[in-house]
Structure formats: structure tokens, C-alpha cells
Amino acid sequence: MLLDVKDLHVSYGAIRALRGISCQIREGEIVALIGANGAGKSTTLRTISGLIRPKSGEITYQGQSLIKMPPHQIVNLGISQVPEGRRVFTRMTVMENLEMGAYTRKDKAKVKEDIKKIFQRFPRLEERKNQLAGTLSGGEQQMLAMGRALMSKPKLLLLDEPSMGLAPMLVQEIFAIIKEINQAGTTILLVEQNAHMALSISNRAYVLETGEVVLSGDAQELANNPEVKKAYLGE
């Protein structure tokens, strides 16, 4: 098991955001977390990446506990997050953003090689490599946020709402890229409001409601589940 989350409880003051969430991710999978706004999806990702401390529960990655580990050490272990809302460094160029993604790495020659690979995957970023990130379109910023996360050479990529605010054509493109990244060997945990798209590319999925897992299983089976269709797929 690459990542094992067991009985995770997180509170913001008096508000219980996560109420005993458990989920597992095997190497090579795309696993989706779907659910309405406020279900606890982003909180789950932020807790895995060390940005939020849980009240109780356990998170193990390749058998190692992440619970008391600071975020930069979690990145060093091979977990990288693409945050909701992209959060690129707007006053830095595209190139500088990508270099920031590799800040934990010492292998400078390999970093240059990996930037080339990012440009092959995202040709638009190469065209705009000297442009300030704040001047990019929403779709380009999403590509940059993904490229920046990949620069840390993650084994596990946490994607938080990658399609948010994007035009339908771009959503298709971003999801095609997510599949490519996975096929190239990166395991993905995907949080996504667009349940239809998320289930279409995932191996398995968990359905969250008010901080709890209410359904889980094979992504295609969940896509055909009448409850999921009604609640999340608008069918």
C-alpha cells in the first residue's frame, strides 16, 4: 500500500471537518475523492500533505507515519500537492515557478532535464516561460501548478480541484494530461467537483459527505450507482 489513511479526525475549532475518514491508495492508481462542497475533500488532502494537524488517526506512506512530519519533509518523501485555486507565484516567471518546484532537489543538471520534459508535456508553458505567472490564463496557470508540483519528482501527486473555473474544452485537456502523468508512473489522489470527469479517469473512488466516507469502490461501478448518479452526476 502506497498511502494508508486510517480513522482521520480533523476539527476547525468546534467544527468537525473530518469524522473518521479511512482510504487507501495503491501504487499506480488514480483514486478520486468526490462529494459536495464542505464534504472534507480538500481537508483530507491538506492533512495528508502536513498543512493541517489531525486530532486523531493515522496516515502512513510506504509504511512511514506522516502524522508529525512537517510539509517540506513530506515533499521530500515523494508527495506533492497541486492546491485548489492553483496558487502560482504570480510575480515570478513561469520558469521561476518551475524552479521553485524543485527547491528540495540538489541534482541541478537533472532539474534542467525535467524542465524540458515539463515543456514537452505543456508546450504552452514553454512559449510563455519568461512571462509572469499572474498574466497567464486560468488553464495555463493550472498547467503551471501541475508542472511545478511534478518538478519535485513525486511518487504521489495530490490534485485539488484541477478543473475549477476552467472552460469545458480545457477541462478535457487537463484530464487527458492527468491520465498521461499517471501512465508515466505517478500515482494520483484527485479531489474534484466534476464527479463525472473524475470517475471517468479513476480506478477507484471514495464518496465523502460531511467528513465521512459514505461509499467507496471501483470508479465505474460508482459512476453507475443510482445514488451517485442522482447526487453527483445530475442524472
Short mmCIF file of C-alpha atoms in Angstrom, two decimals:
data_model
loop_
_atom_site.label_atom_id
_atom_site.label_comp_id
_atom_site.label_asym_id
_atom_site.label_seq_id
_atom_site.Cartn_x
_atom_site.Cartn_y
_atom_site.Cartn_z
CA MET A 1 0.00 0.00 0.00
CA LEU A 2 1.46 3.36 -1.00
CA LEU A 3 -0.76 5.52 1.24
CA ASP A 4 -2.97 4.35 4.09
CA VAL A 5 -5.27 6.81 5.88
CA LYS A 6 -6.97 5.39 8.98
CA ASP A 7 -9.76 6.90 11.06
CA LEU A 8 -8.75 10.53 10.47
CA HIS A 9 -10.44 13.19 12.63
CA VAL A 10 -9.87 16.90 11.96
CA SER A 11 -11.61 19.85 13.62
CA TYR A 12 -11.56 23.59 12.93
CA GLY A 13 -12.46 24.87 16.38
CA ALA A 14 -15.90 23.45 17.17
CA ILE A 15 -16.47 22.31 13.56
CA ARG A 16 -15.69 18.66 12.89
CA ALA A 17 -14.34 18.67 9.32
CA LEU A 18 -13.32 15.00 9.14
CA ARG A 19 -15.10 12.32 11.18
CA GLY A 20 -13.07 9.16 10.93
CA ILE A 21 -12.08 9.05 7.26
CA SER A 22 -10.18 5.99 6.03
CA CYS A 23 -8.86 5.44 2.49
CA GLN A 24 -6.09 3.53 0.76
CA ILE A 25 -4.10 4.24 -2.39
CA ARG A 26 -2.04 1.61 -4.16
CA GLU A 27 0.93 2.43 -6.34
CA GLY A 28 -0.02 3.28 -9.92
CA GLU A 29 -3.67 4.12 -9.26
CA ILE A 30 -5.78 7.21 -9.80
CA VAL A 31 -8.12 7.45 -6.81
CA ALA A 32 -10.84 10.14 -6.68
CA LEU A 33 -12.46 11.79 -3.68
CA ILE A 34 -15.85 13.14 -4.69
CA GLY A 35 -18.57 14.91 -2.75
CA ALA A 36 -20.33 18.22 -2.30
CA ASN A 37 -18.63 21.42 -1.15
CA GLY A 38 -17.69 21.18 2.52
CA ALA A 39 -17.62 17.36 2.48
CA GLY A 40 -13.99 17.32 3.68
CA LYS A 41 -12.21 16.52 0.41
CA SER A 42 -9.66 19.37 0.46
CA THR A 43 -9.16 18.97 4.22
CA THR A 44 -8.19 15.33 3.60
CA LEU A 45 -5.51 16.38 1.08
CA ARG A 46 -4.20 19.18 3.27
CA THR A 47 -3.91 16.79 6.23
CA ILE A 48 -2.00 14.22 4.13
CA SER A 49 0.46 16.90 2.99
CA GLY A 50 1.05 18.10 6.57
CA LEU A 51 -0.64 21.51 6.27
CA ILE A 52 -3.28 20.54 8.85
CA ARG A 53 -2.68 18.53 12.01
CA PRO A 54 -5.36 15.91 12.73
CA LYS A 55 -6.96 15.44 16.16
CA SER A 56 -6.52 11.70 15.82
CA GLY A 57 -6.00 8.97 13.26
CA GLU A 58 -3.02 7.70 11.28
CA ILE A 59 -1.52 8.41 7.85
CA THR A 60 1.21 6.10 6.62
CA TYR A 61 3.11 6.48 3.35
CA GLN A 62 5.19 3.47 2.28
CA GLY A 63 4.86 2.26 5.86
CA GLN A 64 6.12 5.53 7.41
CA SER A 65 3.91 7.72 9.60
CA LEU A 66 3.30 11.26 8.31
CA ILE A 67 1.32 12.47 11.32
CA LYS A 68 4.00 14.62 13.00
CA MET A 69 6.05 15.34 9.88
CA PRO A 70 6.42 18.94 8.58
CA PRO A 71 5.21 19.62 4.99
CA HIS A 72 8.70 20.05 3.45
CA GLN A 73 9.75 16.60 4.72
CA ILE A 74 6.58 15.10 3.25
CA VAL A 75 7.52 16.65 -0.13
CA ASN A 76 11.00 15.10 0.23
CA LEU A 77 9.41 11.68 0.73
CA GLY A 78 7.66 11.99 -2.65
CA ILE A 79 4.25 13.57 -2.04
CA SER A 80 3.42 16.79 -3.85
CA GLN A 81 0.18 18.80 -3.88
CA VAL A 82 -1.40 20.99 -6.55
CA PRO A 83 -3.53 23.29 -4.40
CA GLU A 84 -7.10 24.39 -5.05
CA GLY A 85 -7.10 27.72 -6.89
CA ARG A 86 -3.69 26.93 -8.41
CA ARG A 87 -1.69 29.34 -6.16
CA VAL A 88 1.11 30.00 -8.61
CA PHE A 89 3.67 32.66 -7.67
CA THR A 90 2.08 35.44 -9.72
CA ARG A 91 5.06 37.86 -9.64
CA MET A 92 7.53 35.23 -10.75
CA THR A 93 8.00 33.98 -14.30
CA VAL A 94 6.83 30.58 -15.50
CA MET A 95 10.45 29.40 -15.41
CA GLU A 96 10.98 30.66 -11.85
CA ASN A 97 7.79 28.91 -10.70
CA LEU A 98 9.07 25.61 -12.13
CA GLU A 99 12.47 26.10 -10.47
CA MET A 100 10.69 26.73 -7.15
CA GLY A 101 9.02 23.32 -7.55
CA ALA A 102 12.49 21.74 -7.48
CA TYR A 103 13.73 23.66 -4.43
CA THR A 104 14.32 20.46 -2.39
CA ARG A 105 16.48 18.91 -5.13
CA LYS A 106 20.25 19.06 -5.35
CA ASP A 107 20.63 17.48 -8.82
CA LYS A 108 20.77 20.70 -10.84
CA ALA A 109 21.52 19.04 -14.22
CA LYS A 110 18.53 16.71 -13.80
CA VAL A 111 16.35 19.70 -12.86
CA LYS A 112 17.11 21.27 -16.26
CA GLU A 113 16.24 17.99 -17.98
CA ASP A 114 12.96 17.79 -16.06
CA ILE A 115 12.03 21.36 -17.02
CA LYS A 116 12.47 20.27 -20.65
CA LYS A 117 10.12 17.34 -20.00
CA ILE A 118 7.54 19.69 -18.45
CA PHE A 119 7.74 21.88 -21.58
CA GLN A 120 7.20 18.80 -23.77
CA ARG A 121 4.07 17.96 -21.78
CA PHE A 122 2.88 21.59 -21.62
CA PRO A 123 4.10 23.33 -24.82
CA ARG A 124 2.18 26.49 -23.89
CA LEU A 125 4.35 26.93 -20.82
CA GLU A 126 7.49 26.90 -22.96
CA GLU A 127 6.01 29.62 -25.19
CA ARG A 128 5.40 31.69 -22.05
CA LYS A 129 8.44 30.70 -19.99
CA ASN A 130 9.60 34.31 -19.43
CA GLN A 131 6.09 35.64 -18.78
CA LEU A 132 4.90 36.48 -15.25
CA ALA A 133 2.66 33.68 -13.97
CA GLY A 134 -0.01 36.21 -12.96
CA THR A 135 -0.55 37.12 -16.62
CA LEU A 136 -1.39 33.55 -17.69
CA SER A 137 -4.94 32.35 -18.33
CA GLY A 138 -6.65 30.08 -15.76
CA GLY A 139 -5.90 26.98 -17.80
CA GLU A 140 -2.24 27.93 -18.24
CA GLN A 141 -1.94 28.61 -14.50
CA GLN A 142 -3.37 25.15 -13.80
CA MET A 143 -0.79 23.61 -16.15
CA LEU A 144 1.94 25.60 -14.38
CA ALA A 145 0.75 24.48 -10.94
CA MET A 146 0.84 20.86 -12.13
CA GLY A 147 4.25 21.32 -13.75
CA ARG A 148 5.62 22.93 -10.59
CA ALA A 149 4.38 20.01 -8.45
CA LEU A 150 5.92 17.49 -10.86
CA MET A 151 9.31 19.21 -10.53
CA SER A 152 9.71 17.68 -7.05
CA LYS A 153 9.56 14.21 -8.73
CA PRO A 154 6.60 12.97 -6.68
CA LYS A 155 5.57 9.33 -6.42
CA LEU A 156 2.15 10.54 -5.25
CA LEU A 157 0.50 13.68 -6.68
CA LEU A 158 -2.40 15.24 -4.75
CA LEU A 159 -4.63 17.24 -7.10
CA ASP A 160 -7.16 19.60 -5.51
CA GLU A 161 -9.98 20.68 -7.87
CA PRO A 162 -7.88 20.86 -11.07
CA SER A 163 -10.88 21.73 -13.28
CA MET A 164 -12.21 24.55 -11.10
CA GLY A 165 -13.10 27.65 -13.12
CA LEU A 166 -11.91 26.24 -16.44
CA ALA A 167 -13.79 26.21 -19.75
CA PRO A 168 -15.13 22.75 -20.77
CA MET A 169 -12.55 22.37 -23.58
CA LEU A 170 -9.72 22.98 -21.13
CA VAL A 171 -11.22 20.59 -18.59
CA GLN A 172 -10.93 17.80 -21.19
CA GLU A 173 -7.31 18.77 -21.82
CA ILE A 174 -6.36 18.88 -18.13
CA PHE A 175 -7.93 15.46 -17.50
CA ALA A 176 -6.09 13.98 -20.51
CA ILE A 177 -2.84 15.33 -19.03
CA ILE A 178 -3.69 13.83 -15.59
CA LYS A 179 -4.09 10.43 -17.27
CA GLU A 180 -0.75 10.86 -19.07
CA ILE A 181 1.03 11.78 -15.82
CA ASN A 182 -0.41 8.65 -14.21
CA GLN A 183 0.57 6.43 -17.15
CA ALA A 184 4.12 7.81 -16.90
CA GLY A 185 4.31 6.34 -13.37
CA THR A 186 2.88 8.86 -10.87
CA THR A 187 0.12 7.73 -8.51
CA ILE A 188 -2.68 10.31 -8.18
CA LEU A 189 -5.18 11.22 -5.48
CA LEU A 190 -7.72 13.50 -7.11
CA VAL A 191 -10.23 15.80 -5.40
CA GLU A 192 -12.75 17.03 -7.94
CA GLN A 193 -16.20 18.67 -8.02
CA ASN A 194 -16.70 17.39 -11.57
CA ALA A 195 -17.57 13.86 -10.43
CA HIS A 196 -18.36 12.68 -13.94
CA MET A 197 -14.86 13.52 -15.24
CA ALA A 198 -13.15 12.30 -12.06
CA LEU A 199 -14.84 8.88 -12.19
CA SER A 200 -14.14 8.55 -15.93
CA ILE A 201 -10.34 8.52 -15.40
CA SER A 202 -10.07 6.91 -11.93
CA ASN A 203 -9.53 3.32 -10.89
CA ARG A 204 -11.35 3.69 -7.58
CA ALA A 205 -13.22 6.42 -5.72
CA TYR A 206 -14.48 7.44 -2.30
CA VAL A 207 -17.66 9.46 -1.84
CA LEU A 208 -17.47 11.90 1.09
CA GLU A 209 -20.38 13.50 2.93
CA THR A 210 -19.94 15.81 5.94
CA GLY A 211 -16.49 14.46 6.75
CA GLU A 212 -17.27 10.77 6.37
CA VAL A 213 -16.82 8.15 3.64
CA VAL A 214 -20.34 7.04 2.68
CA LEU A 215 -19.47 4.95 -0.40
CA SER A 216 -16.31 3.55 -1.95
CA GLY A 217 -15.34 1.15 -4.69
CA ASP A 218 -14.50 0.74 -8.36
CA ALA A 219 -14.89 4.08 -10.16
CA GLN A 220 -17.06 2.68 -12.97
CA GLU A 221 -19.34 0.88 -10.53
CA LEU A 222 -19.79 4.12 -8.58
CA ALA A 223 -20.49 6.01 -11.82
CA ASN A 224 -23.35 3.56 -12.45
CA ASN A 225 -24.64 3.65 -8.86
CA PRO A 226 -28.15 5.23 -8.81
CA GLU A 227 -27.42 7.22 -5.60
CA VAL A 228 -24.19 8.64 -7.04
CA LYS A 229 -25.86 9.42 -10.36
CA LYS A 230 -28.63 11.32 -8.62
CA ALA A 231 -26.48 13.19 -6.10
CA TYR A 232 -23.32 13.96 -8.07
CA LEU A 233 -23.79 13.28 -11.77
CA GLY A 234 -27.05 15.17 -12.28
CA GLU A 235 -28.80 12.11 -13.70
#
